[in-house]
Amino acid sequence: MENNVKTTLKTEGFAFKKRLGQNFITDKNLLASIVEASGVQPSDVVVEIGCGAGTLTRAISERAKKVIGFEIDGSLKPVLSKTLDGVENAEIIFKDFLKADLAALEKSIGKFSVVANLPYYVTTPLITKILDESTLCESLTVMVQEEVAERFCAIPATPDYGAITAVIALRASAKILKRVPREMFTPRPNVDSAVVKLTIEDGRIPVADASLYKKVVHAAFASRRKTLENNLVRAFDMPREEAEALLISCKIDLKARGETLSPMKFAELADALRSRNAES
Ligand code: SAM
């Protein structure tokens, strides 16, 4: 850990909280490489989730127009006021990002990107909140657990492919930019990490009703051992013959499992289900 940050954490009596996913990064080259890989431009506004000791915040501030950082842990206030001393374009909001009003935030900042070393205990809720609620987010470059990054980018019919892959695919393309070994964090976690970039491309998977798409995806993965047909019957309380007719209309094998369907196919299935609902 860089000495000045380490000293500040010590002199402020900061105690790392495992339950808040507090594994900090201080290697300046790594921090700069994350911001560079994010593609952030000097005119961009960046939202950071979880500022910690402000090391990534500072690295972002050197390349972006403005950084809005969210930090849940108020005990980091005195640390951040020292480590971010002199950084004019960073604003820290001490709040749980999951409770943030994104519509209000977007009204005040306009288009933005997310760059963050996420707390791993809430990775999925944080990302789904942005994908569900944001209309102006352009990309998310986030450090996550390596296995989670693999899931975000997985292809159909592989063990890593799951509901989160298909939910992300609806709005964003996903790409692993960098693998980061556990030794780069303080304290050292028990897992390796990866930086993954989700680039929002609305309309990449055309579907009439996004929330029905998500319901179909969650139904399909509710029980991985069951066939898609069985999962649909259960989740939508649907007569078996109707589930079969639906699958046949989408040219899906009646014995298929959810994990074999591409996001495009899930969209086709959601649209067919929507038409069926409209008719009945
Ligand atoms: N950005 C810093 C770095 O790279 O060194 C810290 C990253 S650390 C993995 C995650 C940070 O997120 C911690 O400082 C933690 O307190 C904060 N955090 C945890 N849950 C949060 C939440 N729901 N909203 C905002 N911040 C949160």
PDB file of C-alpha atoms and ligand atoms in Angstrom:
ATOM      1  CA  MET A   1       0.000   0.000   0.000  1.00  0.00           C
ATOM      2  CA  GLU A   2       1.263   3.471  -0.838  1.00  0.00           C
ATOM      3  CA  ASN A   3       2.767   4.924   2.283  1.00  0.00           C
ATOM      4  CA  ASN A   4       0.831   8.183   2.538  1.00  0.00           C
ATOM      5  CA  VAL A   5      -2.569   6.473   2.248  1.00  0.00           C
ATOM      6  CA  LYS A   6      -1.479   3.786   4.647  1.00  0.00           C
ATOM      7  CA  THR A   7      -0.324   6.414   7.134  1.00  0.00           C
ATOM      8  CA  THR A   8      -3.560   8.355   6.828  1.00  0.00           C
ATOM      9  CA  LEU A   9      -5.648   5.229   7.448  1.00  0.00           C
ATOM     10  CA  LYS A  10      -3.511   4.515  10.496  1.00  0.00           C
ATOM     11  CA  THR A  11      -3.480   8.010  11.954  1.00  0.00           C
ATOM     12  CA  GLU A  12      -7.258   8.256  11.497  1.00  0.00           C
ATOM     13  CA  GLY A  13      -7.643   4.918  13.323  1.00  0.00           C
ATOM     14  CA  PHE A  14      -9.503   3.362  10.387  1.00  0.00           C
ATOM     15  CA  ALA A  15     -10.525  -0.289  10.852  1.00  0.00           C
ATOM     16  CA  PHE A  16     -11.280  -2.276   7.645  1.00  0.00           C
ATOM     17  CA  LYS A  17     -14.794  -3.733   7.595  1.00  0.00           C
ATOM     18  CA  LYS A  18     -15.001  -7.066   5.857  1.00  0.00           C
ATOM     19  CA  ARG A  19     -18.810  -6.943   5.784  1.00  0.00           C
ATOM     20  CA  LEU A  20     -18.614  -3.805   3.589  1.00  0.00           C
ATOM     21  CA  GLY A  21     -16.240  -5.439   1.126  1.00  0.00           C
ATOM     22  CA  GLN A  22     -13.381  -3.117   2.068  1.00  0.00           C
ATOM     23  CA  ASN A  23     -10.419  -4.326   0.034  1.00  0.00           C
ATOM     24  CA  PHE A  24      -8.541  -1.270  -1.149  1.00  0.00           C
ATOM     25  CA  ILE A  25      -6.159  -0.716  -4.048  1.00  0.00           C
ATOM     26  CA  THR A  26      -3.291   1.714  -3.881  1.00  0.00           C
ATOM     27  CA  ASP A  27      -0.971   0.681  -6.701  1.00  0.00           C
ATOM     28  CA  LYS A  28      -0.881   3.818  -8.832  1.00  0.00           C
ATOM     29  CA  ASN A  29      -0.075   1.979 -12.074  1.00  0.00           C
ATOM     30  CA  LEU A  30      -2.994  -0.392 -11.583  1.00  0.00           C
ATOM     31  CA  LEU A  31      -5.368   2.455 -10.716  1.00  0.00           C
ATOM     32  CA  ALA A  32      -4.287   4.458 -13.772  1.00  0.00           C
ATOM     33  CA  SER A  33      -4.622   1.395 -16.007  1.00  0.00           C
ATOM     34  CA  ILE A  34      -8.204   0.795 -14.829  1.00  0.00           C
ATOM     35  CA  VAL A  35      -9.187   4.370 -15.619  1.00  0.00           C
ATOM     36  CA  GLU A  36      -7.411   4.240 -18.964  1.00  0.00           C
ATOM     37  CA  ALA A  37      -9.103   0.952 -19.894  1.00  0.00           C
ATOM     38  CA  SER A  38     -12.501   2.464 -19.035  1.00  0.00           C
ATOM     39  CA  GLY A  39     -12.056   4.884 -21.938  1.00  0.00           C
ATOM     40  CA  VAL A  40     -13.059   7.860 -19.781  1.00  0.00           C
ATOM     41  CA  GLN A  41     -12.525  11.167 -21.578  1.00  0.00           C
ATOM     42  CA  PRO A  42     -11.720  14.630 -20.136  1.00  0.00           C
ATOM     43  CA  SER A  43     -15.311  15.763 -20.768  1.00  0.00           C
ATOM     44  CA  ASP A  44     -16.880  12.826 -18.910  1.00  0.00           C
ATOM     45  CA  VAL A  45     -18.698  12.674 -15.599  1.00  0.00           C
ATOM     46  CA  VAL A  46     -17.897   9.484 -13.706  1.00  0.00           C
ATOM     47  CA  VAL A  47     -19.801   7.891 -10.858  1.00  0.00           C
ATOM     48  CA  GLU A  48     -17.712   5.784  -8.519  1.00  0.00           C
ATOM     49  CA  ILE A  49     -19.404   3.354  -6.139  1.00  0.00           C
ATOM     50  CA  GLY A  50     -17.393   2.801  -2.966  1.00  0.00           C
ATOM     51  CA  CYS A  51     -14.558   5.335  -2.700  1.00  0.00           C
ATOM     52  CA  GLY A  52     -12.712   3.646   0.163  1.00  0.00           C
ATOM     53  CA  ALA A  53      -9.583   5.703   0.813  1.00  0.00           C
ATOM     54  CA  GLY A  54     -10.092   7.662  -2.416  1.00  0.00           C
ATOM     55  CA  THR A  55      -7.232   6.167  -4.425  1.00  0.00           C
ATOM     56  CA  LEU A  56      -9.355   5.279  -7.466  1.00  0.00           C
ATOM     57  CA  THR A  57     -11.327   8.514  -6.999  1.00  0.00           C
ATOM     58  CA  ARG A  58      -8.099  10.471  -7.387  1.00  0.00           C
ATOM     59  CA  ALA A  59      -7.019   8.450 -10.430  1.00  0.00           C
ATOM     60  CA  ILE A  60     -10.417   9.084 -12.086  1.00  0.00           C
ATOM     61  CA  SER A  61     -10.284  12.793 -11.209  1.00  0.00           C
ATOM     62  CA  GLU A  62      -7.024  13.081 -13.160  1.00  0.00           C
ATOM     63  CA  ARG A  63      -8.747  11.994 -16.386  1.00  0.00           C
ATOM     64  CA  ALA A  64     -12.409  12.978 -16.054  1.00  0.00           C
ATOM     65  CA  LYS A  65     -14.279  16.264 -15.828  1.00  0.00           C
ATOM     66  CA  LYS A  66     -15.925  15.274 -12.562  1.00  0.00           C
ATOM     67  CA  VAL A  67     -16.191  12.305 -10.195  1.00  0.00           C
ATOM     68  CA  ILE A  68     -19.231  11.730  -8.016  1.00  0.00           C
ATOM     69  CA  GLY A  69     -18.248   9.121  -5.444  1.00  0.00           C
ATOM     70  CA  PHE A  70     -20.639   7.197  -3.229  1.00  0.00           C
ATOM     71  CA  GLU A  71     -19.368   5.722   0.028  1.00  0.00           C
ATOM     72  CA  ILE A  72     -21.521   3.944   2.595  1.00  0.00           C
ATOM     73  CA  ASP A  73     -18.980   4.106   5.430  1.00  0.00           C
ATOM     74  CA  GLY A  74     -19.072   7.491   7.182  1.00  0.00           C
ATOM     75  CA  SER A  75     -15.956   6.599   9.163  1.00  0.00           C
ATOM     76  CA  LEU A  76     -13.974   7.184   5.932  1.00  0.00           C
ATOM     77  CA  LYS A  77     -14.879  10.895   5.968  1.00  0.00           C
ATOM     78  CA  PRO A  78     -11.721  12.114   7.767  1.00  0.00           C
ATOM     79  CA  VAL A  79      -9.556   9.781   5.639  1.00  0.00           C
ATOM     80  CA  LEU A  80     -11.054  11.036   2.374  1.00  0.00           C
ATOM     81  CA  SER A  81     -10.786  14.662   3.366  1.00  0.00           C
ATOM     82  CA  LYS A  82      -7.023  14.100   3.663  1.00  0.00           C
ATOM     83  CA  THR A  83      -6.403  11.774   0.710  1.00  0.00           C
ATOM     84  CA  LEU A  84      -8.519  13.903  -1.644  1.00  0.00           C
ATOM     85  CA  ASP A  85      -7.175  17.213  -0.369  1.00  0.00           C
ATOM     86  CA  GLY A  86      -6.673  19.510  -3.355  1.00  0.00           C
ATOM     87  CA  VAL A  87      -8.805  17.406  -5.716  1.00  0.00           C
ATOM     88  CA  GLU A  88     -11.262  19.997  -6.984  1.00  0.00           C
ATOM     89  CA  ASN A  89     -13.430  17.863  -9.263  1.00  0.00           C
ATOM     90  CA  ALA A  90     -14.463  15.114  -6.835  1.00  0.00           C
ATOM     91  CA  GLU A  91     -17.656  15.143  -4.810  1.00  0.00           C
ATOM     92  CA  ILE A  92     -18.265  12.432  -2.225  1.00  0.00           C
ATOM     93  CA  ILE A  93     -21.754  11.428  -1.163  1.00  0.00           C
ATOM     94  CA  PHE A  94     -21.831   9.359   2.009  1.00  0.00           C
ATOM     95  CA  LYS A  95     -24.725   7.113   1.170  1.00  0.00           C
ATOM     96  CA  ASP A  96     -25.613   3.530   0.342  1.00  0.00           C
ATOM     97  CA  PHE A  97     -25.625   3.546  -3.462  1.00  0.00           C
ATOM     98  CA  LEU A  98     -28.479   1.015  -3.443  1.00  0.00           C
ATOM     99  CA  LYS A  99     -30.641   3.737  -1.864  1.00  0.00           C
ATOM    100  CA  ALA A 100     -29.540   6.487  -4.234  1.00  0.00           C
ATOM    101  CA  ASP A 101     -32.174   8.230  -6.344  1.00  0.00           C
ATOM    102  CA  LEU A 102     -30.709   7.667  -9.821  1.00  0.00           C
ATOM    103  CA  ALA A 103     -33.360   9.715 -11.603  1.00  0.00           C
ATOM    104  CA  ALA A 104     -32.489  12.746  -9.461  1.00  0.00           C
ATOM    105  CA  LEU A 105     -28.761  12.115  -9.918  1.00  0.00           C
ATOM    106  CA  GLU A 106     -29.145  11.921 -13.701  1.00  0.00           C
ATOM    107  CA  LYS A 107     -31.157  15.117 -13.690  1.00  0.00           C
ATOM    108  CA  SER A 108     -28.233  16.931 -12.135  1.00  0.00           C
ATOM    109  CA  ILE A 109     -25.262  15.279 -13.888  1.00  0.00           C
ATOM    110  CA  GLY A 110     -26.604  14.128 -17.284  1.00  0.00           C
ATOM    111  CA  LYS A 111     -24.749  11.357 -19.099  1.00  0.00           C
ATOM    112  CA  PHE A 112     -22.192   9.464 -17.043  1.00  0.00           C
ATOM    113  CA  SER A 113     -20.025   6.358 -16.818  1.00  0.00           C
ATOM    114  CA  VAL A 114     -19.368   4.197 -13.796  1.00  0.00           C
ATOM    115  CA  VAL A 115     -15.818   3.287 -12.788  1.00  0.00           C
ATOM    116  CA  ALA A 116     -15.526   1.354  -9.544  1.00  0.00           C
ATOM    117  CA  ASN A 117     -13.803  -1.301  -7.530  1.00  0.00           C
ATOM    118  CA  LEU A 118     -17.067  -2.766  -6.301  1.00  0.00           C
ATOM    119  CA  PRO A 119     -17.791  -4.189  -2.863  1.00  0.00           C
ATOM    120  CA  TYR A 120     -18.221  -7.865  -3.757  1.00  0.00           C
ATOM    121  CA  TYR A 121     -21.066  -8.631  -1.354  1.00  0.00           C
ATOM    122  CA  VAL A 122     -23.425  -6.447  -3.427  1.00  0.00           C
ATOM    123  CA  THR A 123     -21.985  -6.641  -6.961  1.00  0.00           C
ATOM    124  CA  THR A 124     -25.129  -7.981  -8.626  1.00  0.00           C
ATOM    125  CA  PRO A 125     -27.639  -5.649  -6.887  1.00  0.00           C
ATOM    126  CA  LEU A 126     -25.445  -2.630  -7.683  1.00  0.00           C
ATOM    127  CA  ILE A 127     -25.135  -3.516 -11.357  1.00  0.00           C
ATOM    128  CA  THR A 128     -28.789  -4.469 -11.786  1.00  0.00           C
ATOM    129  CA  LYS A 129     -29.852  -1.227 -10.096  1.00  0.00           C
ATOM    130  CA  ILE A 130     -27.975   0.759 -12.727  1.00  0.00           C
ATOM    131  CA  LEU A 131     -29.194  -1.403 -15.613  1.00  0.00           C
ATOM    132  CA  ASP A 132     -32.802  -1.199 -14.354  1.00  0.00           C
ATOM    133  CA  GLU A 133     -32.989   2.431 -13.300  1.00  0.00           C
ATOM    134  CA  SER A 134     -30.504   4.389 -15.339  1.00  0.00           C
ATOM    135  CA  THR A 135     -31.292   5.988 -18.667  1.00  0.00           C
ATOM    136  CA  LEU A 136     -28.108   8.037 -19.072  1.00  0.00           C
ATOM    137  CA  CYS A 137     -25.349   5.636 -18.015  1.00  0.00           C
ATOM    138  CA  GLU A 138     -23.084   4.867 -20.974  1.00  0.00           C
ATOM    139  CA  SER A 139     -20.753   2.238 -19.531  1.00  0.00           C
ATOM    140  CA  LEU A 140     -19.666   0.519 -16.350  1.00  0.00           C
ATOM    141  CA  THR A 141     -16.024  -0.416 -15.829  1.00  0.00           C
ATOM    142  CA  VAL A 142     -15.991  -2.409 -12.651  1.00  0.00           C
ATOM    143  CA  MET A 143     -13.628  -4.581 -10.663  1.00  0.00           C
ATOM    144  CA  VAL A 144     -15.478  -7.707  -9.602  1.00  0.00           C
ATOM    145  CA  GLN A 145     -14.630 -11.183  -8.423  1.00  0.00           C
ATOM    146  CA  GLU A 146     -13.009 -13.030 -11.349  1.00  0.00           C
ATOM    147  CA  GLU A 147     -15.702 -15.746 -11.438  1.00  0.00           C
ATOM    148  CA  VAL A 148     -18.412 -13.106 -11.534  1.00  0.00           C
ATOM    149  CA  ALA A 149     -16.682 -11.399 -14.450  1.00  0.00           C
ATOM    150  CA  GLU A 150     -16.635 -14.757 -16.264  1.00  0.00           C
ATOM    151  CA  ARG A 151     -20.383 -15.077 -15.663  1.00  0.00           C
ATOM    152  CA  PHE A 152     -21.075 -11.618 -17.055  1.00  0.00           C
ATOM    153  CA  CYS A 153     -19.293 -12.527 -20.301  1.00  0.00           C
ATOM    154  CA  ALA A 154     -20.304 -16.196 -20.607  1.00  0.00           C
ATOM    155  CA  ILE A 155     -21.699 -17.749 -23.757  1.00  0.00           C
ATOM    156  CA  PRO A 156     -24.843 -19.960 -23.796  1.00  0.00           C
ATOM    157  CA  ALA A 157     -24.590 -23.639 -22.861  1.00  0.00           C
ATOM    158  CA  THR A 158     -21.580 -23.157 -20.610  1.00  0.00           C
ATOM    159  CA  PRO A 159     -21.624 -23.547 -16.810  1.00  0.00           C
ATOM    160  CA  ASP A 160     -20.937 -19.818 -16.293  1.00  0.00           C
ATOM    161  CA  TYR A 161     -23.924 -18.748 -18.394  1.00  0.00           C
ATOM    162  CA  GLY A 162     -26.795 -17.752 -16.123  1.00  0.00           C
ATOM    163  CA  ALA A 163     -29.627 -15.322 -15.464  1.00  0.00           C
ATOM    164  CA  ILE A 164     -27.231 -12.432 -14.812  1.00  0.00           C
ATOM    165  CA  THR A 165     -25.509 -13.010 -18.187  1.00  0.00           C
ATOM    166  CA  ALA A 166     -28.816 -12.781 -20.049  1.00  0.00           C
ATOM    167  CA  VAL A 167     -30.063  -9.832 -17.969  1.00  0.00           C
ATOM    168  CA  ILE A 168     -26.870  -7.861 -18.661  1.00  0.00           C
ATOM    169  CA  ALA A 169     -26.964  -8.826 -22.357  1.00  0.00           C
ATOM    170  CA  LEU A 170     -30.320  -7.102 -22.738  1.00  0.00           C
ATOM    171  CA  ARG A 171     -28.715  -3.672 -22.299  1.00  0.00           C
ATOM    172  CA  ALA A 172     -24.967  -4.120 -22.497  1.00  0.00           C
ATOM    173  CA  SER A 173     -22.100  -5.966 -24.088  1.00  0.00           C
ATOM    174  CA  ALA A 174     -19.577  -7.316 -21.571  1.00  0.00           C
ATOM    175  CA  LYS A 175     -15.829  -7.682 -21.901  1.00  0.00           C
ATOM    176  CA  ILE A 176     -13.091  -8.610 -19.444  1.00  0.00           C
ATOM    177  CA  LEU A 177     -10.357  -5.964 -19.693  1.00  0.00           C
ATOM    178  CA  LYS A 178      -7.896  -7.091 -17.077  1.00  0.00           C
ATOM    179  CA  ARG A 179      -7.231  -9.829 -14.515  1.00  0.00           C
ATOM    180  CA  VAL A 180      -6.093  -8.607 -11.110  1.00  0.00           C
ATOM    181  CA  PRO A 181      -4.507 -10.980  -8.592  1.00  0.00           C
ATOM    182  CA  ARG A 182      -5.621 -10.902  -4.953  1.00  0.00           C
ATOM    183  CA  GLU A 183      -2.180  -9.654  -3.864  1.00  0.00           C
ATOM    184  CA  MET A 184      -3.014  -6.221  -5.269  1.00  0.00           C
ATOM    185  CA  PHE A 185      -5.589  -5.535  -2.533  1.00  0.00           C
ATOM    186  CA  THR A 186      -5.290  -4.485   1.113  1.00  0.00           C
ATOM    187  CA  PRO A 187      -6.377  -6.452   3.005  1.00  0.00           C
ATOM    188  CA  ARG A 188      -5.858  -9.399   0.650  1.00  0.00           C
ATOM    189  CA  PRO A 189      -9.178 -11.111  -0.218  1.00  0.00           C
ATOM    190  CA  ASN A 190      -9.552 -14.881  -0.789  1.00  0.00           C
ATOM    191  CA  VAL A 191     -10.349 -14.502  -4.482  1.00  0.00           C
ATOM    192  CA  ASP A 192      -8.793 -13.063  -7.618  1.00  0.00           C
ATOM    193  CA  SER A 193     -10.509 -10.245  -9.452  1.00  0.00           C
ATOM    194  CA  ALA A 194     -11.073  -8.907 -12.924  1.00  0.00           C
ATOM    195  CA  VAL A 195     -12.010  -5.590 -14.441  1.00  0.00           C
ATOM    196  CA  VAL A 196     -14.996  -5.956 -16.718  1.00  0.00           C
ATOM    197  CA  LYS A 197     -16.518  -3.315 -18.954  1.00  0.00           C
ATOM    198  CA  LEU A 198     -20.239  -3.269 -19.653  1.00  0.00           C
ATOM    199  CA  THR A 199     -20.995  -0.992 -22.583  1.00  0.00           C
ATOM    200  CA  ILE A 200     -24.621   0.049 -22.728  1.00  0.00           C
ATOM    201  CA  GLU A 201     -26.091  -0.421 -26.201  1.00  0.00           C
ATOM    202  CA  ASP A 202     -29.836  -0.024 -25.845  1.00  0.00           C
ATOM    203  CA  GLY A 203     -31.788  -1.949 -28.434  1.00  0.00           C
ATOM    204  CA  ARG A 204     -29.061  -4.588 -28.943  1.00  0.00           C
ATOM    205  CA  ILE A 205     -31.650  -7.250 -28.068  1.00  0.00           C
ATOM    206  CA  PRO A 206     -34.998  -6.056 -29.369  1.00  0.00           C
ATOM    207  CA  VAL A 207     -37.805  -7.074 -27.013  1.00  0.00           C
ATOM    208  CA  ALA A 208     -41.254  -5.574 -26.486  1.00  0.00           C
ATOM    209  CA  ASP A 209     -41.354  -5.902 -22.706  1.00  0.00           C
ATOM    210  CA  ALA A 210     -38.022  -5.857 -20.838  1.00  0.00           C
ATOM    211  CA  SER A 211     -39.541  -6.845 -17.530  1.00  0.00           C
ATOM    212  CA  LEU A 212     -41.231  -9.902 -19.079  1.00  0.00           C
ATOM    213  CA  TYR A 213     -37.865 -10.806 -20.665  1.00  0.00           C
ATOM    214  CA  LYS A 214     -36.294 -10.758 -17.194  1.00  0.00           C
ATOM    215  CA  LYS A 215     -39.123 -12.882 -15.782  1.00  0.00           C
ATOM    216  CA  VAL A 216     -38.625 -15.454 -18.544  1.00  0.00           C
ATOM    217  CA  VAL A 217     -34.858 -15.476 -17.931  1.00  0.00           C
ATOM    218  CA  HIS A 218     -35.266 -15.926 -14.169  1.00  0.00           C
ATOM    219  CA  ALA A 219     -37.858 -18.657 -14.756  1.00  0.00           C
ATOM    220  CA  ALA A 220     -35.533 -20.469 -17.170  1.00  0.00           C
ATOM    221  CA  PHE A 221     -32.715 -20.553 -14.611  1.00  0.00           C
ATOM    222  CA  ALA A 222     -34.908 -21.173 -11.543  1.00  0.00           C
ATOM    223  CA  SER A 223     -33.910 -24.811 -11.644  1.00  0.00           C
ATOM    224  CA  ARG A 224     -31.005 -25.576 -13.950  1.00  0.00           C
ATOM    225  CA  ARG A 225     -31.722 -29.294 -13.860  1.00  0.00           C
ATOM    226  CA  LYS A 226     -35.268 -28.888 -15.139  1.00  0.00           C
ATOM    227  CA  THR A 227     -36.216 -28.417 -18.770  1.00  0.00           C
ATOM    228  CA  LEU A 228     -37.215 -24.964 -19.916  1.00  0.00           C
ATOM    229  CA  GLU A 229     -40.745 -26.282 -20.406  1.00  0.00           C
ATOM    230  CA  ASN A 230     -41.011 -27.406 -16.775  1.00  0.00           C
ATOM    231  CA  ASN A 231     -39.600 -24.121 -15.527  1.00  0.00           C
ATOM    232  CA  LEU A 232     -42.106 -22.133 -17.622  1.00  0.00           C
ATOM    233  CA  VAL A 233     -45.056 -24.256 -16.471  1.00  0.00           C
ATOM    234  CA  ARG A 234     -44.078 -23.610 -12.874  1.00  0.00           C
ATOM    235  CA  ALA A 235     -43.131 -19.925 -13.064  1.00  0.00           C
ATOM    236  CA  PHE A 236     -46.048 -18.783 -15.206  1.00  0.00           C
ATOM    237  CA  ASP A 237     -48.598 -21.241 -13.854  1.00  0.00           C
ATOM    238  CA  MET A 238     -49.150 -22.301 -17.444  1.00  0.00           C
ATOM    239  CA  PRO A 239     -50.862 -25.453 -18.760  1.00  0.00           C
ATOM    240  CA  ARG A 240     -48.239 -27.822 -20.198  1.00  0.00           C
ATOM    241  CA  GLU A 241     -49.821 -27.808 -23.659  1.00  0.00           C
ATOM    242  CA  GLU A 242     -49.503 -24.035 -23.772  1.00  0.00           C
ATOM    243  CA  ALA A 243     -45.860 -24.141 -22.735  1.00  0.00           C
ATOM    244  CA  GLU A 244     -45.241 -26.702 -25.492  1.00  0.00           C
ATOM    245  CA  ALA A 245     -47.077 -24.626 -28.088  1.00  0.00           C
ATOM    246  CA  LEU A 246     -45.048 -21.591 -27.046  1.00  0.00           C
ATOM    247  CA  LEU A 247     -41.743 -23.432 -27.407  1.00  0.00           C
ATOM    248  CA  ILE A 248     -42.768 -24.926 -30.749  1.00  0.00           C
ATOM    249  CA  SER A 249     -43.756 -21.474 -32.040  1.00  0.00           C
ATOM    250  CA  CYS A 250     -40.223 -20.275 -31.187  1.00  0.00           C
ATOM    251  CA  LYS A 251     -38.611 -23.418 -32.674  1.00  0.00           C
ATOM    252  CA  ILE A 252     -37.175 -24.410 -29.293  1.00  0.00           C
ATOM    253  CA  ASP A 253     -36.610 -28.093 -28.587  1.00  0.00           C
ATOM    254  CA  LEU A 254     -39.120 -29.328 -25.997  1.00  0.00           C
ATOM    255  CA  LYS A 255     -36.322 -30.968 -24.046  1.00  0.00           C
ATOM    256  CA  ALA A 256     -34.115 -27.855 -24.061  1.00  0.00           C
ATOM    257  CA  ARG A 257     -32.778 -26.372 -20.851  1.00  0.00           C
ATOM    258  CA  GLY A 258     -32.830 -22.633 -20.254  1.00  0.00           C
ATOM    259  CA  GLU A 259     -29.057 -22.339 -20.320  1.00  0.00           C
ATOM    260  CA  THR A 260     -28.951 -23.290 -24.014  1.00  0.00           C
ATOM    261  CA  LEU A 261     -30.968 -20.238 -25.089  1.00  0.00           C
ATOM    262  CA  SER A 262     -29.177 -17.144 -26.341  1.00  0.00           C
ATOM    263  CA  PRO A 263     -30.402 -13.731 -25.134  1.00  0.00           C
ATOM    264  CA  MET A 264     -31.977 -13.269 -28.616  1.00  0.00           C
ATOM    265  CA  LYS A 265     -33.926 -16.485 -28.161  1.00  0.00           C
ATOM    266  CA  PHE A 266     -35.080 -15.412 -24.681  1.00  0.00           C
ATOM    267  CA  ALA A 267     -36.347 -12.202 -26.275  1.00  0.00           C
ATOM    268  CA  GLU A 268     -38.234 -14.165 -28.932  1.00  0.00           C
ATOM    269  CA  LEU A 269     -39.767 -16.332 -26.225  1.00  0.00           C
ATOM    270  CA  ALA A 270     -40.752 -13.291 -24.122  1.00  0.00           C
ATOM    271  CA  ASP A 271     -42.398 -11.693 -27.165  1.00  0.00           C
ATOM    272  CA  ALA A 272     -44.310 -14.907 -27.951  1.00  0.00           C
ATOM    273  CA  LEU A 273     -45.468 -15.104 -24.332  1.00  0.00           C
ATOM    274  CA  ARG A 274     -46.572 -11.486 -24.499  1.00  0.00           C
ATOM    275  CA  SER A 275     -48.655 -12.138 -27.627  1.00  0.00           C
ATOM    276  CA  ARG A 276     -50.200 -15.184 -25.977  1.00  0.00           C
ATOM    277  CA  ASN A 277     -51.088 -13.088 -22.893  1.00  0.00           C
ATOM    278  CA  ALA A 278     -52.597 -10.397 -25.114  1.00  0.00           C
ATOM    279  CA  GLU A 279     -54.778 -12.965 -26.896  1.00  0.00           C
ATOM    280  CA  SER A 280     -56.089 -14.670 -23.757  1.00  0.00           C
TER     281      SER A 280
HETATM  282  N1  SAM B   1     -12.464   2.383  -4.381  1.00  0.00           N
HETATM  283  C1  SAM B   1     -11.657   1.921  -3.282  1.00  0.00           C
HETATM  284  C2  SAM B   1     -10.411   1.241  -3.799  1.00  0.00           C
HETATM  285  O1  SAM B   1     -10.404   0.866  -4.985  1.00  0.00           O
HETATM  286  O2  SAM B   1      -9.468   1.079  -3.034  1.00  0.00           O
HETATM  287  C3  SAM B   1     -12.431   1.007  -2.326  1.00  0.00           C
HETATM  288  C4  SAM B   1     -13.003  -0.234  -2.959  1.00  0.00           C
HETATM  289  S1  SAM B   1     -13.651  -1.374  -1.804  1.00  0.00           S
HETATM  290  C5  SAM B   1     -13.568  -2.859  -2.746  1.00  0.00           C
HETATM  291  C6  SAM B   1     -15.407  -1.074  -1.817  1.00  0.00           C
HETATM  292  C7  SAM B   1     -15.898   0.173  -1.095  1.00  0.00           C
HETATM  293  O3  SAM B   1     -17.325   0.243  -1.221  1.00  0.00           O
HETATM  294  C8  SAM B   1     -15.646   0.212   0.415  1.00  0.00           C
HETATM  295  O4  SAM B   1     -15.038   1.441   0.754  1.00  0.00           O
HETATM  296  C9  SAM B   1     -17.026   0.106   1.056  1.00  0.00           C
HETATM  297  O5  SAM B   1     -17.143   0.777   2.286  1.00  0.00           O
HETATM  298  C10 SAM B   1     -17.912   0.705  -0.017  1.00  0.00           C
HETATM  299  N2  SAM B   1     -19.311   0.223  -0.023  1.00  0.00           N
HETATM  300  C11 SAM B   1     -19.784  -0.979   0.375  1.00  0.00           C
HETATM  301  N3  SAM B   1     -21.107  -1.068   0.166  1.00  0.00           N
HETATM  302  C12 SAM B   1     -21.500   0.117  -0.404  1.00  0.00           C
HETATM  303  C13 SAM B   1     -22.746   0.629  -0.848  1.00  0.00           C
HETATM  304  N4  SAM B   1     -23.864  -0.106  -0.761  1.00  0.00           N
HETATM  305  N5  SAM B   1     -22.785   1.887  -1.350  1.00  0.00           N
HETATM  306  C14 SAM B   1     -21.653   2.644  -1.416  1.00  0.00           C
HETATM  307  N6  SAM B   1     -20.431   2.187  -1.018  1.00  0.00           N
HETATM  308  C15 SAM B   1     -20.352   0.946  -0.523  1.00  0.00           C
END
